mmCIF file of C-alpha atoms and ligand atoms in Angstrom:
data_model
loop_
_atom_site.group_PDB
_atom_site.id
_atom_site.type_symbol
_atom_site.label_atom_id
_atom_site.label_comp_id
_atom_site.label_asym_id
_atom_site.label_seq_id
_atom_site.Cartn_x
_atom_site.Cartn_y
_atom_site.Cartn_z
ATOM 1 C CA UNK Y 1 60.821 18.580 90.002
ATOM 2 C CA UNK Y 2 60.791 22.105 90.984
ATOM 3 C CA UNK Y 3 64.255 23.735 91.904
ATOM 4 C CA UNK Y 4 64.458 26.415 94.739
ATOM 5 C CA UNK Y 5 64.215 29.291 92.035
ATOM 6 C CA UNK Y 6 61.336 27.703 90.620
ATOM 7 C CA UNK Y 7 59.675 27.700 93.742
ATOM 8 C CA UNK Y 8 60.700 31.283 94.572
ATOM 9 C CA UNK Y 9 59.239 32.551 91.418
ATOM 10 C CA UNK Y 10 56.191 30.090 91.857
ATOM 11 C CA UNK Y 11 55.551 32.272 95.305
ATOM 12 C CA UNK Y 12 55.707 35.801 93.667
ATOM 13 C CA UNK Y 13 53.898 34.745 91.546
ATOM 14 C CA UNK Y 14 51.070 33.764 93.482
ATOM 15 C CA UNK Y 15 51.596 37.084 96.016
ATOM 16 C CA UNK Y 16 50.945 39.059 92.840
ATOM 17 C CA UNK Y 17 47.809 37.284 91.987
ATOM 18 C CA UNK Y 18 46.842 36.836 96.256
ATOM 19 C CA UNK Y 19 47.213 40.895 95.977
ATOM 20 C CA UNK Y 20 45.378 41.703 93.268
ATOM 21 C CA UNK Y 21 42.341 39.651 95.006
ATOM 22 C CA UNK Y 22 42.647 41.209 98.585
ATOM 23 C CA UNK Y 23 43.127 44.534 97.171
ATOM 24 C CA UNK Y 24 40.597 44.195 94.364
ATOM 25 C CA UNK Y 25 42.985 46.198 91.835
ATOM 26 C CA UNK Y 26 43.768 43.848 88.833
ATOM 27 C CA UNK Y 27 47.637 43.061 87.674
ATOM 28 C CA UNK Y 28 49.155 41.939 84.389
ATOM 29 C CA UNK Y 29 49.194 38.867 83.232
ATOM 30 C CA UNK Y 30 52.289 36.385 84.380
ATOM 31 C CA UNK Y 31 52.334 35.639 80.788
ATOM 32 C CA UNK Y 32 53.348 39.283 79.712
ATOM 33 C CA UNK Y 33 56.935 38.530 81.629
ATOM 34 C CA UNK Y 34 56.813 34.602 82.238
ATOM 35 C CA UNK Y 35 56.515 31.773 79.804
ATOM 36 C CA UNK Y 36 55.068 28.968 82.305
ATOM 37 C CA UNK Y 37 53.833 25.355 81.647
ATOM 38 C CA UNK Y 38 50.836 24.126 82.845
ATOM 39 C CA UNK Y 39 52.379 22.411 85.136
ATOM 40 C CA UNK Y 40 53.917 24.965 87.149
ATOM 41 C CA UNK Y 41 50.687 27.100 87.015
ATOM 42 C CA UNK Y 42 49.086 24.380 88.988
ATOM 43 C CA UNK Y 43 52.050 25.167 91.164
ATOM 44 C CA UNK Y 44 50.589 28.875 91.256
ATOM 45 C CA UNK Y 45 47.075 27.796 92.127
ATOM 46 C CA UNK Y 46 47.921 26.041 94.528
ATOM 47 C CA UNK Y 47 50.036 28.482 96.062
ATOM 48 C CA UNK Y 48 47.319 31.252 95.574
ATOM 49 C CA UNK Y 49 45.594 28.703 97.851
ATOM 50 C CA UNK Y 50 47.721 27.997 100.244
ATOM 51 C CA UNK Y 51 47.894 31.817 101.201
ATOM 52 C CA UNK Y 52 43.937 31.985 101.924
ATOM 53 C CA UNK Y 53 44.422 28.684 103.730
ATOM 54 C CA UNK Y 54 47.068 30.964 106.021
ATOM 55 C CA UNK Y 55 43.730 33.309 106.425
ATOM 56 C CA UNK Y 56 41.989 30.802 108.096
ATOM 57 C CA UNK Y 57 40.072 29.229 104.833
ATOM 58 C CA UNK Y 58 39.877 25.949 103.802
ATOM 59 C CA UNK Y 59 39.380 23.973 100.457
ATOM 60 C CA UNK Y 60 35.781 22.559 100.240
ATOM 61 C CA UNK Y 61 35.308 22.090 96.367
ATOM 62 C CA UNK Y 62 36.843 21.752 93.101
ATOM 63 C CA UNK Y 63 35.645 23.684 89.869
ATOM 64 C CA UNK Y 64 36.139 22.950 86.408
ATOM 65 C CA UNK Y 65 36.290 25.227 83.639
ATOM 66 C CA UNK Y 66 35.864 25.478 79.793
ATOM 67 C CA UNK Y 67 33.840 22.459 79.781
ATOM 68 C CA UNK Y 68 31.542 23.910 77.262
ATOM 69 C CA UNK Y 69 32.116 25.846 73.676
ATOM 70 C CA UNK Y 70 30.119 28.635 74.910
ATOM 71 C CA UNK Y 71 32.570 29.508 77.782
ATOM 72 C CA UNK Y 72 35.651 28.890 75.534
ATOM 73 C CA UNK Y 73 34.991 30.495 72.751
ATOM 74 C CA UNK Y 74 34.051 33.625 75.175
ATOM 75 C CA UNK Y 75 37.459 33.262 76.654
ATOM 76 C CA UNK Y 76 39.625 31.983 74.327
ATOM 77 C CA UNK Y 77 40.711 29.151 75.704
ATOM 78 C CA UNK Y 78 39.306 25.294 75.084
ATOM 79 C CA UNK Y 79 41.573 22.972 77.520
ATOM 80 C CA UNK Y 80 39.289 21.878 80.475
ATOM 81 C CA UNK Y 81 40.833 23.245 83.751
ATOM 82 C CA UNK Y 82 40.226 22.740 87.141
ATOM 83 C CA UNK Y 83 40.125 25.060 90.529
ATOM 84 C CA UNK Y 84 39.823 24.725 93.877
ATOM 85 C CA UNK Y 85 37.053 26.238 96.012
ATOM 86 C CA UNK Y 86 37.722 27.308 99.336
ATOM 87 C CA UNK Y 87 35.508 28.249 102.572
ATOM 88 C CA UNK Y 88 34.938 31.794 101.771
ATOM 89 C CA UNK Y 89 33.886 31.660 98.289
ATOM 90 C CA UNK Y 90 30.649 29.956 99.274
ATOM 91 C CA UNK Y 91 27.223 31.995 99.557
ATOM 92 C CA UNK Y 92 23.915 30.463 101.126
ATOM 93 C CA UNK Y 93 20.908 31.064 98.575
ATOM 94 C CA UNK Y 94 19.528 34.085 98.839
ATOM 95 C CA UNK Y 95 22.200 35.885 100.487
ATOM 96 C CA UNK Y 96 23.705 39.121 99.063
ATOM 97 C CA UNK Y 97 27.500 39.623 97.887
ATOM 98 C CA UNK Y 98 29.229 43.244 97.673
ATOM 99 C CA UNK Y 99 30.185 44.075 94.607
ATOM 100 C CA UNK Y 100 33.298 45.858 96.604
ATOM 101 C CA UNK Y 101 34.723 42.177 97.624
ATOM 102 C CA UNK Y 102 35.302 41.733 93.959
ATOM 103 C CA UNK Y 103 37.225 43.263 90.529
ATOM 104 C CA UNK Y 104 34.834 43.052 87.487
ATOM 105 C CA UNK Y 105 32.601 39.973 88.644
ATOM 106 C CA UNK Y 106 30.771 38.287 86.351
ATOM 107 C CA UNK Y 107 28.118 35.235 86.899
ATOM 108 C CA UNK Y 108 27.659 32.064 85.421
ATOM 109 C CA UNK Y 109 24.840 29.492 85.961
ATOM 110 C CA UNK Y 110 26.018 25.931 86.929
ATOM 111 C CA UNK Y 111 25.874 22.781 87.998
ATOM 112 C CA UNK Y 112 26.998 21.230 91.340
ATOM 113 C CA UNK Y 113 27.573 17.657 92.356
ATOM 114 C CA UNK Y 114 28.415 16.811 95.874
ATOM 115 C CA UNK Y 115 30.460 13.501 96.652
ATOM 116 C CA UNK Y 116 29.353 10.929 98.193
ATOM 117 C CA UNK Y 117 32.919 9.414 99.639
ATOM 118 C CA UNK Y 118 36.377 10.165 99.991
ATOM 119 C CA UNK Y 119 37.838 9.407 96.260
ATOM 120 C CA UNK Y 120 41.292 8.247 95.889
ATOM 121 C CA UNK Y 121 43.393 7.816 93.077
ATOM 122 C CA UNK Y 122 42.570 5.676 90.777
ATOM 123 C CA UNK Y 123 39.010 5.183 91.242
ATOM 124 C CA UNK Y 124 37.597 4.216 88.422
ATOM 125 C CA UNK Y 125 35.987 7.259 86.161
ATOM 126 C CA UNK Y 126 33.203 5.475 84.189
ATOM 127 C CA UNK Y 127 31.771 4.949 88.144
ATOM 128 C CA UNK Y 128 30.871 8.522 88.540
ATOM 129 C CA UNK Y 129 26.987 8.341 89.205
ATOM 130 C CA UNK Y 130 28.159 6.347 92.252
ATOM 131 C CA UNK Y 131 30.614 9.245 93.780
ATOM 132 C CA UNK Y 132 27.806 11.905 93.553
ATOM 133 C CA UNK Y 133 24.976 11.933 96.667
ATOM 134 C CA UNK Y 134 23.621 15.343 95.304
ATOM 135 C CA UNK Y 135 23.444 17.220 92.919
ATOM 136 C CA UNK Y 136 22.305 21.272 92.947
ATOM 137 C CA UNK Y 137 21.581 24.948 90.850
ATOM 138 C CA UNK Y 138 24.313 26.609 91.442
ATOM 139 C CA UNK Y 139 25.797 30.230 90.346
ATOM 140 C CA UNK Y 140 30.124 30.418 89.978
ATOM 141 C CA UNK Y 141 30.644 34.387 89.851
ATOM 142 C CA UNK Y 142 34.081 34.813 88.536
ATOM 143 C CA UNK Y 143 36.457 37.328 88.862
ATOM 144 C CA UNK Y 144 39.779 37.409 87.319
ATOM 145 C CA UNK Y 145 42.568 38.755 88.625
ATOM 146 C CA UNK Y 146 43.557 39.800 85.665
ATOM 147 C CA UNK Y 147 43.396 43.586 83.541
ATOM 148 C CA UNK Y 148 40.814 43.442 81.426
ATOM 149 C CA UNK Y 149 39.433 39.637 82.555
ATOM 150 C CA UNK Y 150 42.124 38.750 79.940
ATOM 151 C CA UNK Y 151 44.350 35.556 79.978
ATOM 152 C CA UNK Y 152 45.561 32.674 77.893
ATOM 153 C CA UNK Y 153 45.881 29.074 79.453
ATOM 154 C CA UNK Y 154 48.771 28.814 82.351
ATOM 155 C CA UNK Y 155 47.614 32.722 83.506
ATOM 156 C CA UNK Y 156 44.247 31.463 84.452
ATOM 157 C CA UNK Y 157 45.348 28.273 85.866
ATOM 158 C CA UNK Y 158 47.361 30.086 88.265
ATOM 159 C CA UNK Y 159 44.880 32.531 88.740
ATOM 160 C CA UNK Y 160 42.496 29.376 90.332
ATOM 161 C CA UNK Y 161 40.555 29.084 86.985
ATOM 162 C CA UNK Y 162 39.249 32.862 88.067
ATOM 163 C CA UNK Y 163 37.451 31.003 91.309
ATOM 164 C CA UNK Y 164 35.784 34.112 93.451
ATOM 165 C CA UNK Y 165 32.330 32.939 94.769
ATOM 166 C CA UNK Y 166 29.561 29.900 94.619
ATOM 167 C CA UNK Y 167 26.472 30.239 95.359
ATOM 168 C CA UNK Y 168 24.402 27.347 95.666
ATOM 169 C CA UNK Y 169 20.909 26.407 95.677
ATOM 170 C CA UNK Y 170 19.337 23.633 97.815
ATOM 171 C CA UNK Y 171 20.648 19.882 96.988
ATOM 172 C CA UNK Y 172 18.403 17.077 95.673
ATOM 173 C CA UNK Y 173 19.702 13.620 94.810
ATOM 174 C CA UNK Y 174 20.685 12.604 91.299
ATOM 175 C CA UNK Y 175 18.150 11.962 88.550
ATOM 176 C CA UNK Y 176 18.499 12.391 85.077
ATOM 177 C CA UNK Y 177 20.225 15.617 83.918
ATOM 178 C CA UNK Y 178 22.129 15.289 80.716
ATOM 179 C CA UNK Y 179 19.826 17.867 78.737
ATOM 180 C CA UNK Y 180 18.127 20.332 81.183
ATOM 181 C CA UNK Y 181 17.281 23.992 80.076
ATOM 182 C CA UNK Y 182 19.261 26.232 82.401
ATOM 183 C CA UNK Y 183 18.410 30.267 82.247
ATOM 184 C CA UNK Y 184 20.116 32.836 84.272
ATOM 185 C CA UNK Y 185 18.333 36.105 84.940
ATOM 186 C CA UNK Y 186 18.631 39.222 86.183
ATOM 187 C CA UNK Y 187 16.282 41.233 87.902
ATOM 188 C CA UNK Y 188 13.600 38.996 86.141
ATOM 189 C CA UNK Y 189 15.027 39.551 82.281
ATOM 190 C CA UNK Y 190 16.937 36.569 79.983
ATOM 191 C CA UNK Y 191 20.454 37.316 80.248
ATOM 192 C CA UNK Y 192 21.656 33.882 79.268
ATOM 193 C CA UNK Y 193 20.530 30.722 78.361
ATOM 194 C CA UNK Y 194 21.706 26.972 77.590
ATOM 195 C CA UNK Y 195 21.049 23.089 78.243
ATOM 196 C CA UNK Y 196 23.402 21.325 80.281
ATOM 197 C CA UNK Y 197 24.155 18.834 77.455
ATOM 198 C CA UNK Y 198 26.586 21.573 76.864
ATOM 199 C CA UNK Y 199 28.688 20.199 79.380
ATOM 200 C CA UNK Y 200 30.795 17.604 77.792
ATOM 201 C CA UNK Y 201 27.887 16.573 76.280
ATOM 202 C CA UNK Y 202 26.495 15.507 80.108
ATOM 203 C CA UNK Y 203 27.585 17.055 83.364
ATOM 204 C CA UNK Y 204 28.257 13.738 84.781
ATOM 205 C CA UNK Y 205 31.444 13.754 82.700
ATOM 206 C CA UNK Y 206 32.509 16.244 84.838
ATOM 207 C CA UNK Y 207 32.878 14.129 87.416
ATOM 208 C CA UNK Y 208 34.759 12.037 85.895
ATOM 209 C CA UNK Y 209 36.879 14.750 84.240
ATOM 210 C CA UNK Y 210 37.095 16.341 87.410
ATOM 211 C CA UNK Y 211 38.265 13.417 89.440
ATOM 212 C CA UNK Y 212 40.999 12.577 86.643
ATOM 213 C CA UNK Y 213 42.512 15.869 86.677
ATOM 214 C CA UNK Y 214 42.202 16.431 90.570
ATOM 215 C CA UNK Y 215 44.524 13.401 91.057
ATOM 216 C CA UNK Y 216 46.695 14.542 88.531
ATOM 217 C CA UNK Y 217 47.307 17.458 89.719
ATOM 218 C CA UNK Y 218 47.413 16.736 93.497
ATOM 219 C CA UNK Y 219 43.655 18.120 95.021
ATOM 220 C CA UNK Y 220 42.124 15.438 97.414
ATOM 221 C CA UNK Y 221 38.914 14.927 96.991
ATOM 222 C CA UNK Y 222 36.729 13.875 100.295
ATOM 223 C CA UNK Y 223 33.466 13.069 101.111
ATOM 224 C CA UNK Y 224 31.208 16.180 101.163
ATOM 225 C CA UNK Y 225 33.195 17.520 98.256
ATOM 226 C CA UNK Y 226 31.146 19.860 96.279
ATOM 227 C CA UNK Y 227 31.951 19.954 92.363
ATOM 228 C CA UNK Y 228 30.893 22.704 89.623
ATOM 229 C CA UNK Y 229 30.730 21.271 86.581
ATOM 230 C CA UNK Y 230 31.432 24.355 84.565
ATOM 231 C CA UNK Y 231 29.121 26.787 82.889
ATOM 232 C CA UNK Y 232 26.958 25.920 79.575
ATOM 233 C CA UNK Y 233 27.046 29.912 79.131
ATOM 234 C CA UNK Y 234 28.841 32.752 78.679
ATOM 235 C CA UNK Y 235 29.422 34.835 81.652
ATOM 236 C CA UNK Y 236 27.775 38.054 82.305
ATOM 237 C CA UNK Y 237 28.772 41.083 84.668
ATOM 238 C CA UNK Y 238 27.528 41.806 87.722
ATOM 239 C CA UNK Y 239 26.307 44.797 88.574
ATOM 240 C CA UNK Y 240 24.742 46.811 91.973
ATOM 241 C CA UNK Y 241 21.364 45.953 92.704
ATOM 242 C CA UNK Y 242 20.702 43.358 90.717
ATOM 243 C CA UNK Y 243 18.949 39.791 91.740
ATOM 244 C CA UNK Y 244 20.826 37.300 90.332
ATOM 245 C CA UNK Y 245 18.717 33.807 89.547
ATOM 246 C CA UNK Y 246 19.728 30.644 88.213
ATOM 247 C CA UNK Y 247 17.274 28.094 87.159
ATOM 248 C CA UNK Y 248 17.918 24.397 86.070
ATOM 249 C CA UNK Y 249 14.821 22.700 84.344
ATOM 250 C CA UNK Y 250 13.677 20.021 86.965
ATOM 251 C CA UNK Y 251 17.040 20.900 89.552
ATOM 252 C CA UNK Y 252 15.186 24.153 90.903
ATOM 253 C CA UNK Y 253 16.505 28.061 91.288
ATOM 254 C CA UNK Y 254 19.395 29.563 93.242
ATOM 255 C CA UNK Y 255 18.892 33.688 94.275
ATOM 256 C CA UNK Y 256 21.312 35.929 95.114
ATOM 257 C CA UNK Y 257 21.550 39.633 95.041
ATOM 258 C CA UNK Y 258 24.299 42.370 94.625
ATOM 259 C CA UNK Y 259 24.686 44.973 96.842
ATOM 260 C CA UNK Y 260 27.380 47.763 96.951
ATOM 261 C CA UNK Y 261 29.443 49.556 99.943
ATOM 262 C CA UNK Y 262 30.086 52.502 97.926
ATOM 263 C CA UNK Y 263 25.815 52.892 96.501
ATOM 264 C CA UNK Y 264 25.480 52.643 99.743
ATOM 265 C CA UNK Y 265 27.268 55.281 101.262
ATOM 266 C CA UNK Y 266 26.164 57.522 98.457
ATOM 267 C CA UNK Y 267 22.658 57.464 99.035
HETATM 268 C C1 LIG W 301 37.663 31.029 83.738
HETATM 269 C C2 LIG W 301 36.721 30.121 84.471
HETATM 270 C C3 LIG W 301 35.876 29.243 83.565
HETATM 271 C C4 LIG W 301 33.727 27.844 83.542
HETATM 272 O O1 LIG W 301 32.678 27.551 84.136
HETATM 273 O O2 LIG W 301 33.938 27.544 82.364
HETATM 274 C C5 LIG W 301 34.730 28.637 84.301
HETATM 275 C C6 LIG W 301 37.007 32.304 83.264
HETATM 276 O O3 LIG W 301 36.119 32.266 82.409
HETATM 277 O O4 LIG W 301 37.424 33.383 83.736
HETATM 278 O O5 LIG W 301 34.559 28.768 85.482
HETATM 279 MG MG1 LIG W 302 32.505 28.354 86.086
#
């Protein structure tokens, strides 16, 4: 479908955006100077992707995005989208992340599945309890690549749905959690709360949703797969020395905390 000059632009594009991230200095939005389809911004991602893949990373997850009003109407954007997450992004509980690996990071609590088998196209979506072995707290920090974290659909589609970090808490298997309280706080103080019935109404739709749209648009899915189901809140920005904790009625918490190169050099 895509000609050579398609493909050619499809690469800059995804240099600009593979720049901004490994230089941590945010760029324009393709949008300002590119009308593209959604289609070809899944061309981006996964071209963004393919250039950590040449860093040695590898794809371990998928995201989805905008799966609840709260995070669309703070972005501005309602379509459900998905990401990929790779090898890097992922933090052990209770580790620490430098706010100098990132632009203007921002946290979101979540909700992550884990598959059970590799799923192939086709499979059908109404069996999603079956395709999950575990299910976790989990916090996405995002970080746009973007000026100003803003972008309209196709920018943050090739931008990897904004993917930086997950950080995930320890996995239990699946029980009932269509309407669980989730809170994420910092330092000990309410910065955000929600139920996970803000997730398409139940998370588990996500899997569904997400295995639907990962076939679509060409991610495998294998066993081990882990799978954030998007946030039921708005996003809130990170900053240095905070502890970061995410709790999910009857799921448990996930800690991290946020350190910073430069605090440190200045003390
Ligand atoms: C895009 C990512 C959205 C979610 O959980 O809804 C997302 C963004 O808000 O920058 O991860
Ligand atoms: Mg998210």
């Amino acid at each position: 479908m895509n000609g050579p000059s398609t493909q050619t632009l499809v690469d800059s594009l995804a240099v600009r955006l593979d720049d901004a991230a490994v230089t941590r200095t945010p760029c324009a939005q393709l949008s300002a100077d590119h009308e593209l389809s959604v289609d070809t911004a899944y061309a981006v991602q996964r071209a963004v992707v393919e250039q950590r893949r040449s860093r040695g990373e590898y794809t371990v997850g998928v995201k989805l995005g905008f799966t609840s009003r709260a995070k669309a109407a703070q972005m501005g954007v309602d379509d459900v989208i998905i990401g990929r997450l790779t090898s890097g992004m992922i933090v052990a509980d209770g580790d620490e992340i430098d706010l100098g690996d990132y632009i203007h990071p921002r946290a979101e609590p979540e909700v992550a599945f884990r598959l059970n088998r590799d799923v192939v196209p086709g499979t059908e979506a109404a069996a999603a309890w079956d395709l999950v072995d575990a299910v976790a707290p989990a916090v996405e920090v995002i970080d746009s690549r973007y000026r100003d974290f803003r972008f309209d659909l196709s920018d943050v589609i090739a931008d990897n749905t904004s993917a930086a970090s997950a950080v995930l808490g320890p996995w239990r298997s699946l029980g009932d959690i269509a309407n669980r309280g989730v809170v994420l706080e910092f330092d000990g103080r309410i910065v955000g709360t929600g139920s996970t019935a803000a997730i398409l109404g139940d998370p588990l739709r996500a899997v569904s949703a997400a295995v639907r749209m990962a076939h679509r648009y060409g991610i495998s899915l294998s066993a081990g797969t882990v799978l954030l189901a998007g946030a039921a809140t708005p996003a809130v920005a990170l900053q240095a020395g905070t502890t970061v904790q995410a709790t999910v009625s009857g799921l448990g918490r996930v800690r991290f905390s946020v350190a910073s190169r430069e605090k440190a050099s200045d003390d």
